[in-house]
Coordinates of C-alpha atoms in Angstrom, one line a residue:
M1 CA 91.6 130.2 45.2
E2 CA 88.7 132.2 46.3
D3 CA 88.8 134.6 49.4
P4 CA 86.1 134.4 52.2
N5 CA 84.5 137.9 50.8
N6 CA 84.3 137.0 47.2
K7 CA 86.5 139.5 45.7
L8 CA 89.6 137.8 44.9
H9 CA 90.6 134.9 42.5
I10 CA 94.4 134.4 42.2
N11 CA 95.1 132.5 39.1
R12 CA 97.9 130.3 39.7
G13 CA 98.4 129.7 35.9
G14 CA 100.0 133.2 35.4
D15 CA 100.4 134.7 39.1
S16 CA 97.4 137.5 37.8
I17 CA 94.8 139.0 39.7
T18 CA 91.0 137.9 39.0
L19 CA 88.6 139.7 40.5
A20 CA 86.1 136.8 40.9
S21 CA 83.0 138.8 41.6
R22 CA 83.3 140.3 37.8
D23 CA 85.1 137.9 36.1
T24 CA 87.7 140.7 35.6
R25 CA 91.7 139.9 35.2
L26 CA 94.2 142.3 35.5
Q27 CA 96.3 141.3 32.3
S28 CA 99.0 144.1 32.9
L29 CA 101.2 141.9 35.4
D30 CA 101.7 139.2 32.5
V31 CA 102.1 141.7 29.5
L32 CA 105.4 143.3 31.6
R33 CA 106.4 140.0 32.5
G34 CA 105.6 138.9 28.6
L35 CA 107.5 141.8 27.6
A36 CA 110.5 140.9 29.6
I37 CA 110.6 137.2 27.9
F38 CA 110.1 138.3 24.5
G39 CA 113.0 141.1 24.8
M40 CA 115.1 138.0 26.2
I41 CA 114.4 135.3 23.9
F42 CA 115.0 138.1 20.7
S43 CA 118.0 139.4 22.2
A44 CA 119.7 135.7 22.0
Y45 CA 118.8 135.8 18.3
I46 CA 120.0 139.3 17.4
P47 CA 122.9 139.7 15.0
P48 CA 126.2 141.6 14.9
G49 CA 126.4 144.6 13.1
L50 CA 123.0 146.0 14.4
P51 CA 123.8 149.2 15.9
R52 CA 125.4 149.7 19.8
W53 CA 121.7 150.3 21.2
M54 CA 120.6 147.2 19.7
H55 CA 123.1 145.2 22.3
H56 CA 124.7 145.3 25.6
D57 CA 126.8 148.1 26.4
Q58 CA 128.9 145.9 28.2
F59 CA 130.0 142.6 26.7
W60 CA 133.0 140.2 26.4
Q61 CA 135.4 140.4 23.6
D62 CA 138.6 138.2 23.0
G63 CA 137.9 136.9 26.9
K64 CA 138.0 140.4 28.3
L65 CA 134.7 142.4 29.4
V66 CA 134.7 145.8 27.3
I67 CA 133.0 147.9 30.0
I68 CA 131.0 151.2 27.7
E69 CA 129.0 153.1 30.5
G70 CA 125.2 153.5 29.2
L71 CA 122.3 151.6 28.9
T72 CA 120.3 150.1 25.9
W73 CA 117.1 148.1 26.0
V74 CA 118.6 145.1 26.2
D75 CA 120.1 146.1 29.5
V76 CA 116.9 146.7 31.1
V77 CA 115.5 143.0 29.9
F78 CA 116.5 140.4 32.7
P79 CA 115.9 143.7 35.2
F80 CA 111.9 144.0 34.2
F81 CA 111.8 140.3 34.5
L82 CA 113.2 140.0 38.3
F83 CA 110.6 142.8 38.7
S84 CA 108.1 140.6 37.9
L85 CA 109.1 138.6 39.9
G86 CA 108.8 140.5 42.8
M87 CA 105.5 141.5 42.0
A88 CA 104.5 138.2 42.1
I89 CA 105.7 137.2 45.5
P90 CA 102.6 138.6 47.4
F91 CA 100.3 136.9 45.4
A92 CA 102.3 133.7 45.5
L93 CA 102.6 134.1 49.5
A94 CA 100.0 136.0 51.1
K95 CA 97.2 133.7 50.9
R96 CA 99.2 131.1 53.0
V97 CA 99.8 133.8 55.4
E98 CA 96.3 134.4 55.4
K99 CA 95.4 131.3 56.2
K100 CA 97.5 130.6 58.7
V101 CA 100.4 128.3 57.3
P102 CA 102.9 127.7 59.9
M103 CA 106.2 129.8 59.6
W104 CA 108.2 127.0 59.3
R105 CA 106.6 125.8 56.3
L106 CA 106.2 128.8 54.4
V107 CA 110.2 129.1 55.0
G108 CA 110.6 125.7 53.9
H109 CA 108.2 126.2 50.7
I110 CA 110.6 129.3 49.8
F111 CA 113.8 127.2 50.4
W112 CA 112.3 124.3 48.3
R113 CA 111.5 126.3 45.0
A114 CA 114.6 128.2 45.1
L115 CA 116.3 124.7 45.2
V116 CA 114.2 123.5 42.4
I117 CA 114.8 126.7 40.2
C118 CA 118.6 126.6 41.3
G119 CA 118.9 122.6 40.0
F120 CA 116.8 124.0 37.0
G121 CA 119.9 126.2 36.2
Y122 CA 122.4 123.6 36.5
F123 CA 120.6 121.2 34.4
L124 CA 120.5 123.4 31.7
G125 CA 124.2 124.6 32.1
N126 CA 125.4 121.0 31.7
A127 CA 122.4 120.2 29.3
S128 CA 123.1 122.6 26.6
P129 CA 124.5 121.4 23.3
W130 CA 127.2 123.9 23.5
S131 CA 128.1 123.4 27.3
T132 CA 130.2 120.2 26.9
G133 CA 132.7 121.6 24.9
N134 CA 131.6 118.3 22.4
T135 CA 130.7 119.0 18.9
P136 CA 126.9 118.4 18.6
D137 CA 125.7 115.2 16.9
T138 CA 122.6 113.4 16.0
W139 CA 122.6 111.8 20.2
T140 CA 123.5 115.5 21.6
W141 CA 120.1 116.6 19.9
I142 CA 118.5 113.6 21.1
R143 CA 119.2 114.3 24.3
T144 CA 118.6 117.5 24.2
L145 CA 114.7 116.8 23.3
L146 CA 114.7 114.4 26.3
G147 CA 115.4 116.8 28.5
F148 CA 113.1 119.0 27.4
V149 CA 110.3 116.5 27.9
S150 CA 111.7 115.3 31.4
L151 CA 111.7 118.9 32.2
V152 CA 108.1 119.5 31.2
L153 CA 106.8 116.2 32.6
F154 CA 108.2 117.0 36.3
L155 CA 107.7 121.0 36.2
A156 CA 104.0 121.3 34.3
R157 CA 101.1 121.1 35.6
M158 CA 99.0 118.4 33.5
P159 CA 94.8 120.0 33.6
F160 CA 93.8 116.7 31.6
I161 CA 94.7 114.6 35.0
P162 CA 91.6 114.8 37.8
E163 CA 92.6 116.5 40.4
K164 CA 91.1 113.4 42.7
R165 CA 93.9 110.9 41.0
K166 CA 96.7 112.1 43.0
I167 CA 98.7 109.1 42.0
L168 CA 98.3 109.7 38.3
K169 CA 99.5 113.3 38.7
L170 CA 102.6 111.7 40.9
F171 CA 103.4 109.8 37.7
P172 CA 104.4 112.5 35.3
K173 CA 106.8 114.2 37.8
V174 CA 108.4 110.7 39.0
A175 CA 109.2 109.9 35.3
G176 CA 110.6 113.6 34.7
L177 CA 112.7 113.3 38.1
A178 CA 114.1 110.3 37.0
G179 CA 114.6 111.5 33.4
L180 CA 116.6 114.4 34.5
V181 CA 118.5 112.3 36.9
I182 CA 119.6 110.1 34.2
L183 CA 120.4 112.9 31.6
M184 CA 122.9 114.5 34.2
A185 CA 124.3 110.9 35.6
T186 CA 125.3 110.1 32.0
V187 CA 126.5 113.7 30.3
Q188 CA 129.7 114.0 29.2
H189 CA 132.0 117.0 28.6
A190 CA 134.7 117.6 26.3
D191 CA 137.5 117.1 29.4
G192 CA 136.4 113.4 30.5
S193 CA 134.4 115.4 33.4
G194 CA 130.5 115.0 34.1
F195 CA 128.0 116.8 35.8
T196 CA 129.5 119.7 37.6
T197 CA 128.1 122.7 39.5
A198 CA 130.8 125.0 37.7
K199 CA 128.2 124.9 34.5
K200 CA 125.2 126.8 34.8
D201 CA 122.7 128.9 33.3
I202 CA 123.4 132.2 35.0
I203 CA 120.0 134.0 34.2
I204 CA 118.0 131.1 36.2
T205 CA 120.7 130.6 39.0
I206 CA 120.5 134.4 39.7
L207 CA 116.5 134.2 39.9
S208 CA 116.5 131.4 42.3
Q209 CA 119.0 133.3 44.9
V210 CA 116.7 136.2 43.8
Y211 CA 113.8 134.7 44.6
L212 CA 115.0 133.2 47.9
T213 CA 116.3 136.7 49.0
A214 CA 113.2 138.6 47.9
S215 CA 110.8 136.5 49.7
L216 CA 112.5 136.0 52.3
V217 CA 112.7 140.0 53.1
W218 CA 108.8 140.1 51.9
L219 CA 108.2 137.6 54.8
V220 CA 110.0 139.5 57.3
S221 CA 108.5 142.8 56.0
R222 CA 105.1 142.4 54.9
K223 CA 103.5 143.9 57.4
S224 CA 105.7 147.1 56.7
I225 CA 106.7 149.0 53.4
Q226 CA 108.7 150.9 55.5
L227 CA 110.4 148.3 57.2
R228 CA 111.3 146.5 53.4
L229 CA 112.6 150.1 52.6
A230 CA 114.9 150.3 55.9
I231 CA 116.0 146.7 54.4
L232 CA 116.6 148.0 51.1
T233 CA 118.9 151.1 52.6
G234 CA 120.8 148.3 54.4
I235 CA 121.6 146.9 51.4
F236 CA 122.8 149.8 49.8
A237 CA 124.6 150.6 52.8
I238 CA 126.8 147.4 52.9
R239 CA 127.7 148.3 49.1
L240 CA 128.7 151.7 50.3
H241 CA 130.9 149.7 53.4
S242 CA 132.3 147.3 50.8
A243 CA 133.2 150.1 48.2
G244 CA 135.3 152.0 51.1
G245 CA 137.0 148.5 52.2
G246 CA 134.9 146.9 54.7
Q247 CA 134.7 143.6 55.1
I248 CA 131.4 142.3 55.7
L249 CA 130.5 141.1 52.5
Q250 CA 133.5 139.2 52.3
T251 CA 133.6 137.6 55.6
T252 CA 130.0 136.4 54.6
A253 CA 131.2 135.0 51.4
K254 CA 134.2 133.0 52.9
W255 CA 131.7 131.4 55.8
V256 CA 129.0 130.5 52.9
G257 CA 132.1 128.9 51.0
Q258 CA 133.0 127.4 54.4
A259 CA 129.7 125.7 54.6
N260 CA 129.8 124.2 50.8
L261 CA 126.6 126.3 50.0
G262 CA 128.3 128.5 47.4
W263 CA 126.5 126.2 44.9
F264 CA 123.3 127.4 46.1
Y265 CA 123.9 131.0 46.8
G266 CA 126.1 134.0 46.2
V267 CA 126.0 136.6 48.8
G268 CA 126.5 139.4 46.1
I269 CA 123.4 138.7 45.2
I270 CA 121.8 140.8 47.9
Y271 CA 122.8 144.0 45.4
V272 CA 120.6 142.4 42.4
S273 CA 117.6 141.5 44.7
A274 CA 117.0 145.1 45.3
V275 CA 115.3 145.0 42.2
A276 CA 112.7 142.2 42.7
I277 CA 111.9 143.8 46.7
F278 CA 111.1 147.0 44.8
G279 CA 108.9 145.0 43.1
S280 CA 107.5 143.3 46.1
I281 CA 106.6 146.9 47.3
I282 CA 104.9 147.5 43.8
G283 CA 103.0 143.8 44.1
D284 CA 101.8 144.4 47.9
I285 CA 100.0 147.8 47.0
I286 CA 98.2 146.1 43.8
Y287 CA 97.5 142.9 45.8
K288 CA 96.1 145.1 48.7
W289 CA 94.1 147.6 46.1
S290 CA 92.7 144.3 44.8
R291 CA 91.5 143.2 47.9
E292 CA 90.2 146.7 49.0
R293 CA 88.4 147.6 45.8
K294 CA 84.7 147.7 46.0
D295 CA 83.9 148.3 42.1
V296 CA 85.8 146.2 39.9
T297 CA 84.6 148.2 36.6
E298 CA 85.3 151.9 38.0
G299 CA 87.9 152.8 35.6
M300 CA 90.3 156.1 35.7
E301 CA 87.8 158.5 34.6
L302 CA 90.2 160.9 33.0
P303 CA 89.5 162.7 29.8
M304 CA 90.5 161.4 26.7
A305 CA 93.1 163.9 25.7
K306 CA 94.8 163.9 29.2
L307 CA 94.6 160.1 29.2
A308 CA 96.5 159.9 25.7
G309 CA 99.4 162.3 27.7
L310 CA 99.6 160.1 30.2
M311 CA 100.2 157.2 28.2
L312 CA 102.5 159.2 25.9
A313 CA 104.3 160.4 28.9
L314 CA 104.6 156.7 30.5
L315 CA 106.3 155.7 27.5
A316 CA 108.7 158.6 26.9
L317 CA 110.1 158.4 30.3
T318 CA 111.5 154.9 29.5
A319 CA 112.4 155.4 25.6
G320 CA 113.7 158.8 26.6
G321 CA 115.6 157.5 29.3
L322 CA 117.5 154.8 27.4
Y323 CA 118.4 157.8 25.1
F324 CA 119.8 160.3 27.1
L325 CA 121.8 157.0 29.3
Q326 CA 122.9 155.7 26.1
M327 CA 124.2 159.1 24.1
R328 CA 125.7 159.7 28.1
Y329 CA 123.7 163.3 28.1
V330 CA 123.0 162.4 31.9
T331 CA 122.2 166.0 33.2
W332 CA 119.7 166.1 30.4
G333 CA 118.1 163.3 30.8
L334 CA 117.6 163.9 34.5
I335 CA 115.8 167.3 33.6
F336 CA 113.7 165.5 30.9
T337 CA 112.8 162.7 33.4
A338 CA 111.8 165.1 36.3
T339 CA 109.8 167.9 33.9
V340 CA 107.9 164.7 32.6
C341 CA 107.6 163.1 36.3
L342 CA 106.2 166.4 37.0
L343 CA 103.3 166.2 34.2
I344 CA 102.6 163.0 35.2
N345 CA 102.1 164.0 38.8
W346 CA 99.8 166.6 37.6
L347 CA 97.5 164.7 35.1
T348 CA 96.8 162.1 38.1
K349 CA 97.2 163.9 41.1
D350 CA 92.9 164.8 40.9
M351 CA 91.6 161.3 40.3
R352 CA 89.5 159.6 42.8
T353 CA 88.5 156.7 41.3
S354 CA 89.9 153.4 42.9
R355 CA 91.9 152.4 39.8
G356 CA 93.1 156.4 39.0
V357 CA 94.3 156.4 42.8
L358 CA 96.4 153.2 42.1
V359 CA 97.7 154.8 39.4
H360 CA 99.1 158.1 41.1
R361 CA 100.6 155.8 44.0
L362 CA 102.4 153.6 41.1
C363 CA 103.6 157.0 39.6
N364 CA 105.3 158.3 43.0
W365 CA 107.1 155.4 43.1
M366 CA 108.6 155.5 39.6
T367 CA 109.4 159.0 40.3
F368 CA 111.1 157.9 43.4
L369 CA 113.4 155.3 41.7
L370 CA 114.0 157.2 38.8
I371 CA 114.9 160.2 40.3
V372 CA 117.4 158.7 43.2
G373 CA 118.7 156.5 40.0
Y374 CA 119.7 159.6 38.4
I375 CA 121.4 161.3 41.3
L376 CA 123.2 158.2 41.9
E377 CA 124.2 157.5 38.3
P378 CA 127.7 159.3 38.5
Y379 CA 128.4 157.0 41.5
E380 CA 131.0 153.8 40.2
G381 CA 131.9 155.3 37.2
G382 CA 128.4 156.0 35.5
I383 CA 125.4 153.6 34.9
K384 CA 126.1 149.9 33.6
K385 CA 124.8 146.7 33.5
D386 CA 127.9 144.7 33.9
P387 CA 129.1 145.3 37.1
A388 CA 125.9 146.8 37.9
T389 CA 125.8 149.8 39.5
P390 CA 123.2 151.1 42.4
A391 CA 121.9 153.6 39.6
Y392 CA 121.1 150.7 37.4
Y393 CA 118.9 149.0 39.8
F394 CA 117.0 152.2 40.4
I395 CA 116.5 153.6 37.1
S396 CA 115.6 149.9 35.6
S397 CA 112.9 149.4 38.3
G398 CA 111.6 152.9 37.7
M399 CA 111.6 152.0 33.8
A400 CA 109.8 148.7 34.7
I401 CA 106.8 150.6 36.5
S402 CA 106.6 152.9 33.9
M403 CA 105.7 150.0 31.4
L404 CA 103.3 148.2 34.4
T405 CA 101.5 151.7 34.4
F406 CA 101.1 151.6 30.9
F407 CA 100.1 148.4 30.6
L408 CA 97.6 148.5 33.5
I409 CA 95.9 152.1 31.5
V410 CA 96.0 150.2 28.3
L411 CA 95.0 146.8 28.7
D412 CA 92.7 146.7 32.3
D413 CA 90.9 150.4 31.9
L414 CA 90.9 151.0 27.9
K415 CA 90.5 147.3 27.3
W416 CA 92.7 147.8 24.3
R417 CA 94.1 143.7 24.1
R418 CA 94.4 143.1 20.5
G419 CA 98.0 142.5 19.5
F420 CA 99.2 142.1 23.2
G421 CA 97.9 138.5 23.4
F422 CA 101.4 136.8 22.5
L423 CA 103.2 138.6 25.6
R424 CA 100.5 137.9 28.2
V425 CA 100.6 134.0 27.2
A426 CA 104.7 134.5 27.5
G427 CA 104.1 136.1 30.7
S428 CA 101.9 133.6 32.2
N429 CA 104.2 130.9 31.0
A430 CA 107.7 132.3 31.5
M431 CA 109.9 129.1 32.2
L432 CA 108.5 127.3 29.2
A433 CA 109.2 130.1 26.8
Y434 CA 112.7 130.3 28.3
I435 CA 113.7 126.7 27.2
T436 CA 111.2 126.2 23.8
G437 CA 114.0 128.1 21.7
G438 CA 117.2 126.0 23.0
L439 CA 115.6 122.9 23.8
L440 CA 113.0 122.0 21.6
I441 CA 113.1 124.1 18.4
T442 CA 116.8 124.3 17.8
P443 CA 117.1 120.5 18.5
I444 CA 114.3 119.9 16.2
M445 CA 115.8 122.4 13.1
Y446 CA 119.5 120.3 13.5
L447 CA 117.7 116.7 13.5
T448 CA 115.4 118.1 10.2
H449 CA 118.6 119.7 8.8
L450 CA 116.5 122.6 8.4
I451 CA 119.0 124.7 9.9
Y452 CA 121.5 124.9 7.4
P453 CA 120.0 126.1 4.7
I454 CA 118.5 129.1 6.9
Q455 CA 122.0 129.7 8.0
K456 CA 122.9 130.4 4.3
L457 CA 120.2 132.6 3.8
I458 CA 120.5 134.6 7.1
N459 CA 124.6 135.1 5.9
I460 CA 123.4 136.8 3.1
N461 CA 123.0 140.2 4.6
L462 CA 121.9 141.8 8.0
A463 CA 118.1 142.5 6.9
I464 CA 117.7 138.8 6.2
A465 CA 119.4 138.0 9.6
T466 CA 117.2 140.6 11.6
T467 CA 114.0 139.6 10.0
W468 CA 115.2 135.8 10.9
S469 CA 115.8 137.0 14.5
V470 CA 112.1 138.4 14.8
A471 CA 110.5 135.2 13.0
I472 CA 112.4 133.0 15.3
T473 CA 110.9 134.7 18.6
M474 CA 107.6 135.0 17.3
F475 CA 107.6 130.9 16.6
I476 CA 108.5 130.4 19.6
L477 CA 105.9 132.4 21.3
F478 CA 103.7 130.2 18.8
V479 CA 104.8 127.0 20.4
V480 CA 104.7 128.0 23.9
N481 CA 100.9 129.7 23.0
I482 CA 99.9 125.8 21.9
F483 CA 101.1 124.3 25.2
T484 CA 99.5 127.4 27.0
Q485 CA 95.9 126.7 25.3
R486 CA 96.0 123.5 26.5
K487 CA 96.5 124.7 30.3
I488 CA 100.1 123.0 30.3
Y489 CA 102.5 125.5 32.6
L490 CA 105.5 125.1 34.0
R491 CA 105.6 125.8 37.3
V492 CA 108.0 125.4 40.6

């Protein structure tokens, strides 16, 4: 869709920015989201036995949660995705606001999307071959494949069906929905029970609730970032209130439970939503920059030496931060982060081009989030993903901005795009990438019996198992690329 000034085109295939007047696509958003998707898929296949920094610092063992303070790259994968989700919100909703869509329709649209994503999570929780407690057999894998087909029919946009043939476009969705309903109505768990909201894909369920919260917050504060920061302050004030024995959150949770809405929304999600709300602030900044800039080809105009130093510094913030927090050198981590942020500010402060000013502004937000995160690090016993601490939300959001800015320079300023295509594709079709491994490739491997020689092979040693983890992740993204090339995107 194109704005009245013929400056901006919002590509709904990937929620990315395309500047129509020069056909220039801002790819950094897709690549950041693709990086998160790659990490989510790869982390699911990582074999045990690798160093601690290759796994979550908090994990379940013998039915108990083992908590080790620290942060690994696996711990920041999901926050990166939540941050990307938040960045996409202005691009998904701003055009509706500009078109004077009634507020009740906007709110209805947000709740509908949240409801569909929530249902998606419950379907995955009940449809997974391992969620039923039964030993998977041939029929189990066939049902799983049928679930994949049904999801694609219900959620995919079919570009080969003409836009004017609305009935034809509706038919796949109706068929897909019917398939999902039948599969859920006929599911049977080992204890004899059927479909239940007790089983869910926790990641998708969290996404639905975070999307709902962050979208409503954006809608209320869309004209004022200061108001959004005030809301964020209120969220963390409630955190302190609850830690001090206050009952606001517990009472609200009780009301939600009495209204039988606990399956749809958990009030504790407001804390996790802070990451997406931070993302929506950055999304607003980039959206407004895209609307206001005049020369779409204008670069940052930094000498190559300074530009190389800036890129290295941005990478160092994330890599170095993970190292210091993992090793528990928190004070040194703060000193390192503050020093690198000062260097970045020096490198970017004199830039006057449109893109340069944008990068400087992003780096200011990155500095704010990282420094506040380090200051909060000792709170609640040290940074950790589970149970998540305030420092976790701030630092992971700051790291997300550092990676976004790095990609903005590499992909959109220098145009160095070779090698990033698989991440861009994954980011533009994230929902399909998420389900392809479990609902398509795994069932096919079991039905064709390919899985058995592979299992014997990866049990030989850790190196082969690790190689397999990388190979299967890349193969999943290859399959997603096939769908994406045919412009089949899964969208709610």
